[in-house]
Amino acid sequence: MSVTPSSNQVDGTVGGHADVQFGDLVATFAKIGVLSFGGPAGQIAMMHRMLVDEKRWIDEKRYLHALNYCMLLPGPEAMQLATYVGWMLHGVRGGLAAGLLFVLPGAVVVALLSVLYVLYRDVSGVDGVLLGVKAAVLAIVAQALIRISARALKGSVALIFAGIAFVAMFVFDVPFPLVILAAAVAGAVLMRKAGGGADSSPDAAIDTVGVVGRTIRTIAVWATLWAIPLFVIVLTLGSDHVLADLAAFFAKLAVVTFGGAYAVLAYMAQAAVDTHGWLAPGEMVDGLGLAETTPGPLILVTQFVGFLAGYRFPDPFSPLTAGLIAAGLTTWMTFVPCFLWIFVGAPYIDRLRGISALDAALTGITAAVVGVIAKLALWFGVQVIFTQTQDVSMGTGVMLLPVWNSVDLAAVLLTLLALILVFLMKRGPMVVVPGLAAAGAIAASVF
């Protein structure tokens, strides 16, 4: 049986919700965008409360199904869920409004914090504040690792996937995209060997007549919009300019960001710090700390990376101008494909359920992501707790290890405080990050 989405699905008014006024949609998602602190879990819960429980614009079943679809996609799932709900209520303009309003408040705040970071980084006491933020980030990443592990590691095969992914990235420097691709293929293959190779849904085939022309046009439009900045930069500044490097790197990053911001940070940190030299390891942790304190997707940390890269390699612009251009560029390259995934896939969303090969591939990816986040947590821990590190050759790769006598006592105490706040007192990022920043300032005056 072929898939032919109904006309109301193509137009985006699914389930009889066309009576929702566009102005109400804009006002609601503007509020969500400003208040969307706490990372994807908190953002998804808040949208559920506002959209399902309070306004009843979408029912529970469709909300959860939309969330499952967004979890399949690369990129920030909470932002894509907002875009999907907006599309369902008011078509493409609704999706655009919801998605943009979810991202823009946080993007503006991160841009301002990035400017303040480079202008006042050397002011007395700031190092202590940043050390406290790093300790908070380490505790938050550890919490994310435990939560995702509990949800993803069901059985010995998943544990093996996670362990292999950790060793591949931490010991042998295997690139993140290869780890994710290998996990997807291995998951699908193991599922087929177990006898589950056939799709359980008889509706998995896609009609080549119906709406395929519309789908092709959508892909063409959004892929062109996505690529325009890269072509303009190459034509005007050359392919070797830092902005061209940023555009190409974050375009690639946008299609492999399965597992959320924490999963991709390990890959981004490796490339931004070691390969391109855009920022220092400690600054990578600082960027995540700043992103934790802002509304919107946590993946906005990419904007901080772009800003520092532009600021440090500004020619022919001034440093601040180049930094802001680079920040806008990384945000564009990161989030434009999110609209592409939703506007292309949303008409077919109900037909994705029950495709067993896809479910198995996702299971493999999810397990591998745990290993990737474990690598990130260890990398952050080394950068925060020790003042010196060393690269140790491991065959084809290089493993980062601390210089054991360079332990930072203040960092240890701040990390213990952060762990207490996160795990024992159950405090969220909006309390932990500012609290540890203040504790870091105090520690700087003592140590």
Coordinates of C-alpha atoms in Angstrom, one line a residue:
M1 CA 0.0 0.0 0.0
S2 CA 1.4 3.4 -0.9
V3 CA 1.5 6.6 1.2
T4 CA -0.7 9.5 0.0
P5 CA -1.0 12.1 2.7
S6 CA -4.4 13.7 2.9
S7 CA -4.9 17.3 1.6
N8 CA -5.3 18.7 5.0
Q9 CA -2.0 17.1 6.1
V10 CA -0.2 18.7 3.2
D11 CA -1.6 22.1 4.0
G12 CA -0.7 21.6 7.7
T13 CA -4.1 21.8 9.3
V14 CA -4.2 18.3 10.8
G15 CA -6.9 17.0 13.0
G16 CA -9.4 20.0 12.6
H17 CA -7.2 22.6 14.4
A18 CA -7.5 25.2 11.6
D19 CA -9.6 27.4 14.0
V20 CA -6.5 28.3 16.0
Q21 CA -5.8 32.0 15.2
F22 CA -2.4 32.7 13.8
G23 CA -1.9 35.6 16.2
D24 CA -2.6 33.2 19.1
L25 CA 0.0 30.8 17.8
V26 CA 2.6 33.6 17.5
A27 CA 1.9 34.9 21.0
T28 CA 2.0 31.4 22.5
F29 CA 5.3 30.4 20.9
A30 CA 6.8 33.8 21.7
K31 CA 6.1 33.0 25.3
I32 CA 7.5 29.5 25.0
G33 CA 10.7 30.9 23.3
V34 CA 11.3 33.3 26.2
L35 CA 10.6 30.8 28.9
S36 CA 12.2 27.7 27.4
F37 CA 15.0 27.2 30.0
G38 CA 16.1 23.8 31.3
G39 CA 17.2 21.9 28.1
P40 CA 15.1 19.7 25.9
A41 CA 13.4 17.7 28.7
G42 CA 12.1 20.9 30.3
Q43 CA 11.2 22.5 27.0
I44 CA 9.2 19.4 25.8
A45 CA 7.4 19.2 29.2
M46 CA 6.5 22.9 29.0
M47 CA 5.2 22.7 25.5
H48 CA 3.1 19.7 26.5
R49 CA 1.6 21.6 29.4
M50 CA 0.8 24.7 27.3
L51 CA -0.3 23.1 24.0
V52 CA -1.9 19.8 25.1
D53 CA -3.2 20.4 28.7
E54 CA -4.0 24.1 28.7
K55 CA -4.9 25.2 25.1
R56 CA -5.8 21.7 23.8
W57 CA -4.5 22.6 20.3
I58 CA -3.1 19.1 19.9
D59 CA -4.1 15.8 21.6
E60 CA -1.7 13.6 23.7
K61 CA -1.4 10.9 21.1
R62 CA -0.4 13.1 18.3
Y63 CA 1.9 15.1 20.5
L64 CA 3.8 12.0 21.5
H65 CA 3.9 10.7 18.0
A66 CA 5.3 14.0 16.7
L67 CA 7.9 13.9 19.5
N68 CA 8.9 10.4 18.5
Y69 CA 9.4 11.5 14.9
C70 CA 11.5 14.5 16.0
M71 CA 13.7 12.2 18.0
L72 CA 14.5 10.3 14.8
L73 CA 15.9 13.5 13.2
P74 CA 19.3 15.1 13.5
G75 CA 19.2 18.4 15.3
P76 CA 17.4 19.8 18.4
E77 CA 14.3 17.8 19.0
A78 CA 12.5 20.4 21.1
M79 CA 12.8 23.1 18.4
Q80 CA 11.7 20.6 15.7
L81 CA 8.7 19.6 17.8
A82 CA 7.7 23.3 18.1
T83 CA 8.1 23.6 14.3
Y84 CA 6.0 20.5 13.7
V85 CA 3.1 21.7 15.9
G86 CA 3.2 25.1 14.2
W87 CA 3.1 23.4 10.8
M88 CA 0.1 21.3 11.9
L89 CA -1.8 24.3 13.0
H90 CA -1.0 26.8 10.3
G91 CA 1.0 25.1 7.6
V92 CA 4.5 26.4 6.6
R93 CA 4.0 29.9 8.0
G94 CA 2.9 28.3 11.3
G95 CA 6.0 26.1 11.4
L96 CA 8.3 29.0 10.5
A97 CA 6.7 31.2 13.3
A98 CA 6.9 28.5 15.9
G99 CA 10.5 27.4 15.1
L100 CA 11.9 30.9 14.8
L101 CA 10.3 32.1 18.0
F102 CA 11.7 29.1 19.8
V103 CA 15.3 29.8 18.7
L104 CA 15.6 33.6 18.4
P105 CA 15.3 34.7 22.1
G106 CA 18.1 32.3 23.0
A107 CA 20.2 33.3 20.0
V108 CA 20.1 36.9 20.9
V109 CA 21.1 36.2 24.5
V110 CA 24.0 33.9 23.5
A111 CA 25.2 36.6 21.1
L112 CA 25.2 39.2 23.8
L113 CA 26.9 36.9 26.3
S114 CA 29.6 36.0 23.6
V115 CA 30.4 39.7 23.2
L116 CA 30.6 40.2 27.0
Y117 CA 32.8 37.1 27.2
V118 CA 35.5 38.4 24.9
L119 CA 35.4 42.0 26.2
Y120 CA 35.5 41.2 29.9
R121 CA 37.3 37.9 30.0
D122 CA 40.4 39.4 31.6
V123 CA 38.6 41.4 34.3
S124 CA 39.6 40.3 37.9
G125 CA 37.3 37.6 39.3
V126 CA 35.9 36.5 35.9
D127 CA 38.2 33.4 35.9
G128 CA 36.6 32.3 39.2
V129 CA 33.1 32.8 37.9
L130 CA 34.0 30.8 34.7
L131 CA 35.5 28.0 36.8
G132 CA 32.3 27.8 38.8
V133 CA 30.3 27.6 35.5
K134 CA 32.6 24.8 34.3
A135 CA 32.0 22.8 37.5
A136 CA 28.3 23.3 37.0
V137 CA 28.5 22.1 33.4
L138 CA 30.4 19.0 34.5
A139 CA 27.7 18.0 37.0
I140 CA 24.9 18.7 34.5
V141 CA 26.6 16.6 31.8
A142 CA 27.0 13.8 34.3
Q143 CA 23.3 14.0 35.1
A144 CA 22.5 13.8 31.4
L145 CA 24.7 10.8 31.0
I146 CA 22.9 8.9 33.8
R147 CA 19.4 9.8 32.6
I148 CA 20.1 8.9 29.0
S149 CA 21.9 5.6 30.0
A150 CA 18.9 4.6 32.1
R151 CA 16.6 5.1 29.1
A152 CA 18.8 3.8 26.3
L153 CA 20.8 0.9 27.7
K154 CA 18.3 -1.9 27.7
G155 CA 20.2 -5.2 27.5
S156 CA 23.8 -6.3 26.8
V157 CA 23.9 -5.4 23.1
A158 CA 23.1 -1.8 23.9
L159 CA 25.9 -1.8 26.6
I160 CA 28.3 -3.1 24.0
F161 CA 27.3 -0.5 21.5
A162 CA 27.9 2.3 24.1
G163 CA 31.3 0.8 25.1
I164 CA 32.5 0.5 21.6
A165 CA 31.4 4.1 20.8
F166 CA 33.3 5.4 23.9
V167 CA 36.5 3.6 23.1
A168 CA 36.3 4.5 19.4
M169 CA 36.1 8.3 20.2
F170 CA 38.1 8.6 23.4
V171 CA 41.0 6.2 22.5
F172 CA 41.1 6.1 18.7
D173 CA 39.7 9.5 17.8
V174 CA 37.1 8.0 15.4
P175 CA 35.0 10.9 14.0
F176 CA 31.5 11.2 15.4
P177 CA 29.7 10.8 12.1
L178 CA 31.4 7.5 11.5
V179 CA 30.5 6.3 15.0
I180 CA 26.8 7.2 14.4
L181 CA 26.7 5.6 10.9
A182 CA 28.3 2.4 12.2
A183 CA 25.8 2.2 15.1
A184 CA 22.9 2.7 12.7
V185 CA 24.1 0.0 10.3
A186 CA 25.0 -2.4 13.0
G187 CA 21.6 -1.9 14.7
A188 CA 19.7 -2.6 11.6
V189 CA 21.8 -5.7 10.7
L190 CA 21.5 -7.2 14.2
M191 CA 17.8 -6.7 14.0
R192 CA 17.5 -8.5 10.7
K193 CA 19.7 -11.4 11.9
A194 CA 17.3 -11.7 14.8
G195 CA 14.4 -12.2 12.4
G196 CA 12.9 -8.8 12.3
G197 CA 14.0 -7.7 8.9
A198 CA 10.7 -7.0 7.3
D199 CA 8.9 -3.8 7.9
S200 CA 6.0 -4.3 10.2
S201 CA 4.0 -1.5 8.5
P202 CA 2.3 -2.4 5.2
D203 CA 2.1 1.3 4.4
A204 CA 5.9 1.9 4.4
A205 CA 6.2 2.5 0.7
I206 CA 5.9 6.0 -0.6
D207 CA 3.7 6.9 -3.6
T208 CA 5.8 8.3 -6.4
V209 CA 2.8 10.3 -7.8
G210 CA 0.7 12.2 -5.3
V211 CA 2.7 14.7 -3.2
V212 CA 6.2 13.7 -4.3
G213 CA 6.4 16.7 -6.6
R214 CA 5.6 19.0 -3.7
T215 CA 8.2 17.2 -1.6
I216 CA 10.9 17.6 -4.2
R217 CA 10.1 21.4 -4.4
T218 CA 10.3 21.7 -0.6
I219 CA 13.7 20.0 -0.6
A220 CA 14.9 22.2 -3.4
V221 CA 13.8 25.4 -1.7
W222 CA 15.2 24.7 1.7
A223 CA 18.4 23.1 0.5
T224 CA 19.0 26.2 -1.6
L225 CA 18.3 28.5 1.3
W226 CA 20.7 26.4 3.5
A227 CA 23.5 26.6 1.0
I228 CA 23.3 30.2 -0.1
P229 CA 25.5 31.6 2.7
L230 CA 28.3 29.2 1.9
F231 CA 28.2 30.0 -1.8
V232 CA 28.2 33.8 -1.1
I233 CA 31.2 33.5 1.3
V234 CA 33.2 31.4 -1.2
L235 CA 32.5 33.8 -4.0
T236 CA 33.3 36.9 -2.0
L237 CA 36.0 35.8 0.6
G238 CA 37.4 32.6 -0.9
S239 CA 37.1 29.0 0.1
D240 CA 39.9 29.2 2.6
H241 CA 38.3 32.0 4.7
V242 CA 37.3 31.1 8.3
L243 CA 33.6 31.8 7.5
A244 CA 33.7 29.3 4.7
D245 CA 35.2 26.7 7.0
L246 CA 32.5 27.5 9.6
A247 CA 29.7 27.2 7.1
A248 CA 30.9 23.9 5.7
F249 CA 31.6 22.4 9.2
F250 CA 28.3 23.3 10.7
A251 CA 26.4 22.2 7.6
K252 CA 28.0 18.8 8.1
L253 CA 27.3 19.0 11.8
A254 CA 23.6 19.6 11.2
V255 CA 23.1 16.3 9.5
V256 CA 24.9 14.1 12.1
T257 CA 23.6 15.7 15.4
F258 CA 21.6 12.6 16.5
G259 CA 21.2 12.4 20.2
G260 CA 21.0 16.1 21.0
A261 CA 23.5 18.7 22.0
Y262 CA 25.5 16.7 24.6
A263 CA 26.1 14.0 22.0
V264 CA 27.4 16.3 19.3
L265 CA 29.5 18.4 21.7
A266 CA 32.3 15.8 21.8
Y267 CA 32.6 15.9 18.0
M268 CA 32.3 19.7 17.8
A269 CA 34.9 20.2 20.6
Q270 CA 37.4 17.9 18.9
A271 CA 37.1 19.7 15.6
A272 CA 36.8 23.2 16.9
V273 CA 39.7 22.9 19.4
D274 CA 42.1 20.3 17.9
T275 CA 41.5 20.5 14.2
H276 CA 40.6 24.2 13.5
G277 CA 42.0 25.9 16.6
W278 CA 39.0 28.2 16.8
L279 CA 39.0 28.1 20.7
A280 CA 40.7 26.6 23.7
P281 CA 39.3 23.5 25.5
G282 CA 38.3 25.5 28.6
E283 CA 36.4 28.0 26.4
M284 CA 34.4 25.1 24.9
V285 CA 33.2 24.3 28.5
D286 CA 32.5 28.0 29.1
G287 CA 30.3 28.1 26.0
L288 CA 28.2 25.3 27.2
G289 CA 27.8 26.9 30.5
L290 CA 26.6 30.1 28.9
A291 CA 24.2 28.2 26.7
E292 CA 22.8 26.4 29.8
T293 CA 21.7 29.8 31.3
T294 CA 19.7 30.9 28.2
P295 CA 16.3 29.9 26.8
G296 CA 16.1 27.9 23.6
P297 CA 18.0 24.9 22.3
L298 CA 21.2 23.9 24.1
I299 CA 22.8 23.5 20.7
L300 CA 23.0 27.3 20.5
V301 CA 26.5 26.7 22.0
T302 CA 27.5 26.4 18.3
Q303 CA 26.8 30.1 18.0
F304 CA 29.4 30.8 20.8
V305 CA 32.0 28.6 18.9
G306 CA 31.3 30.5 15.7
F307 CA 31.6 33.9 17.4
L308 CA 35.0 33.1 18.9
A309 CA 36.2 31.8 15.5
G310 CA 35.2 34.9 13.7
Y311 CA 36.5 37.2 16.5
R312 CA 39.9 35.6 16.3
F313 CA 40.2 35.4 12.5
P314 CA 38.4 38.6 11.6
D315 CA 40.0 39.8 8.3
P316 CA 38.7 41.8 6.5
F317 CA 36.2 42.8 9.3
S318 CA 36.7 44.2 12.7
P319 CA 36.8 41.4 15.4
L320 CA 33.3 42.1 16.8
T321 CA 31.7 42.4 13.4
A322 CA 33.4 39.2 12.2
G323 CA 32.3 37.5 15.4
L324 CA 28.7 38.5 15.1
I325 CA 28.6 37.5 11.4
A326 CA 30.1 34.1 12.3
A327 CA 27.6 33.7 15.1
G328 CA 24.7 34.4 12.7
L329 CA 26.2 32.1 10.1
T330 CA 26.5 29.1 12.5
T331 CA 23.0 29.6 13.7
W332 CA 21.7 29.6 10.1
M333 CA 23.7 26.5 9.1
T334 CA 22.5 24.7 12.3
F335 CA 18.8 25.5 12.2
V336 CA 17.7 25.9 8.6
P337 CA 17.9 22.1 8.0
C338 CA 15.5 21.6 10.9
F339 CA 12.8 23.3 8.9
L340 CA 13.8 21.1 5.9
W341 CA 13.3 17.9 7.9
I342 CA 9.9 19.0 9.3
F343 CA 8.4 20.4 6.1
V344 CA 9.5 17.4 4.1
G345 CA 8.7 14.7 6.6
A346 CA 5.6 16.0 8.4
P347 CA 3.1 14.9 5.7
Y348 CA 4.4 11.4 6.0
I349 CA 4.8 11.3 9.8
D350 CA 2.0 8.8 10.5
R351 CA 3.6 6.3 8.1
L352 CA 6.9 6.2 10.0
R353 CA 5.5 4.1 12.8
G354 CA 6.3 0.4 12.8
I355 CA 9.1 0.5 10.3
S356 CA 11.3 -2.1 12.1
A357 CA 14.6 -1.4 10.3
L358 CA 14.3 2.3 11.1
D359 CA 13.5 1.5 14.8
A360 CA 16.5 -0.8 15.0
A361 CA 18.9 1.7 13.5
L362 CA 17.6 4.3 15.9
T363 CA 18.2 1.9 18.8
G364 CA 21.8 1.4 17.7
I365 CA 22.3 5.2 17.5
T366 CA 20.8 5.8 20.9
A367 CA 23.0 3.3 22.5
A368 CA 26.1 4.7 20.8
V369 CA 25.2 8.2 21.9
V370 CA 25.6 7.1 25.5
G371 CA 29.2 6.2 24.8
V372 CA 29.7 9.5 23.0
I373 CA 28.3 11.5 26.0
A374 CA 30.5 9.4 28.4
K375 CA 33.5 10.6 26.3
L376 CA 32.3 14.2 26.6
A377 CA 31.8 13.9 30.3
L378 CA 35.4 12.5 30.8
W379 CA 36.8 15.2 28.4
F380 CA 35.1 17.9 30.4
G381 CA 36.2 16.4 33.7
V382 CA 39.8 16.4 32.6
Q383 CA 39.6 20.0 31.4
V384 CA 37.9 21.2 34.6
I385 CA 39.7 19.3 37.4
F386 CA 43.3 19.5 36.0
T387 CA 45.2 22.5 34.9
Q388 CA 47.5 20.5 32.5
T389 CA 46.8 17.7 30.1
Q390 CA 48.9 15.5 27.9
D391 CA 48.3 13.5 24.6
V392 CA 49.2 9.8 24.9
S393 CA 49.6 7.9 21.6
M394 CA 47.3 4.9 21.3
G395 CA 48.2 3.2 18.0
T396 CA 46.2 5.1 15.4
G397 CA 44.8 7.6 17.9
V398 CA 45.7 10.0 20.6
M399 CA 44.1 9.8 24.1
L400 CA 43.9 12.9 26.3
L401 CA 45.0 12.3 29.8
P402 CA 45.6 14.6 32.7
V403 CA 48.9 15.5 34.3
W404 CA 48.0 14.0 37.7
N405 CA 49.9 16.5 39.9
S406 CA 48.1 19.4 38.3
V407 CA 44.8 18.9 40.1
D408 CA 43.0 22.2 40.9
L409 CA 41.7 22.0 44.5
A410 CA 39.2 24.9 43.9
A411 CA 37.8 23.1 40.8
V412 CA 37.4 19.8 42.9
L413 CA 35.5 21.6 45.6
L414 CA 33.3 23.5 43.2
T415 CA 32.5 20.3 41.3
L416 CA 31.6 18.5 44.5
L417 CA 29.2 21.4 45.3
A418 CA 27.7 21.2 41.8
L419 CA 27.2 17.4 42.2
I420 CA 25.5 17.9 45.5
L421 CA 23.1 20.5 44.0
V422 CA 22.3 18.4 41.0
F423 CA 22.0 14.9 42.5
L424 CA 21.1 15.4 46.1
M425 CA 19.2 18.6 46.1
K426 CA 17.7 18.1 42.6
R427 CA 18.3 21.6 41.4
G428 CA 18.1 22.6 37.8
P429 CA 20.5 24.5 35.6
M430 CA 18.9 27.9 36.3
V431 CA 19.9 27.4 40.0
V432 CA 23.1 25.4 39.6
V433 CA 24.9 27.6 37.0
P434 CA 24.4 31.0 38.6
G435 CA 25.0 29.5 42.1
L436 CA 28.3 27.9 41.0
A437 CA 29.3 31.1 39.2
A438 CA 28.9 33.0 42.5
A439 CA 30.7 30.2 44.4
G440 CA 33.5 30.4 41.9
A441 CA 33.9 34.1 42.4
I442 CA 34.3 33.5 46.2
A443 CA 36.7 30.6 45.6
A444 CA 38.9 32.9 43.4
S445 CA 39.4 35.2 46.4
V446 CA 40.4 32.3 48.7
F447 CA 42.6 30.1 46.6

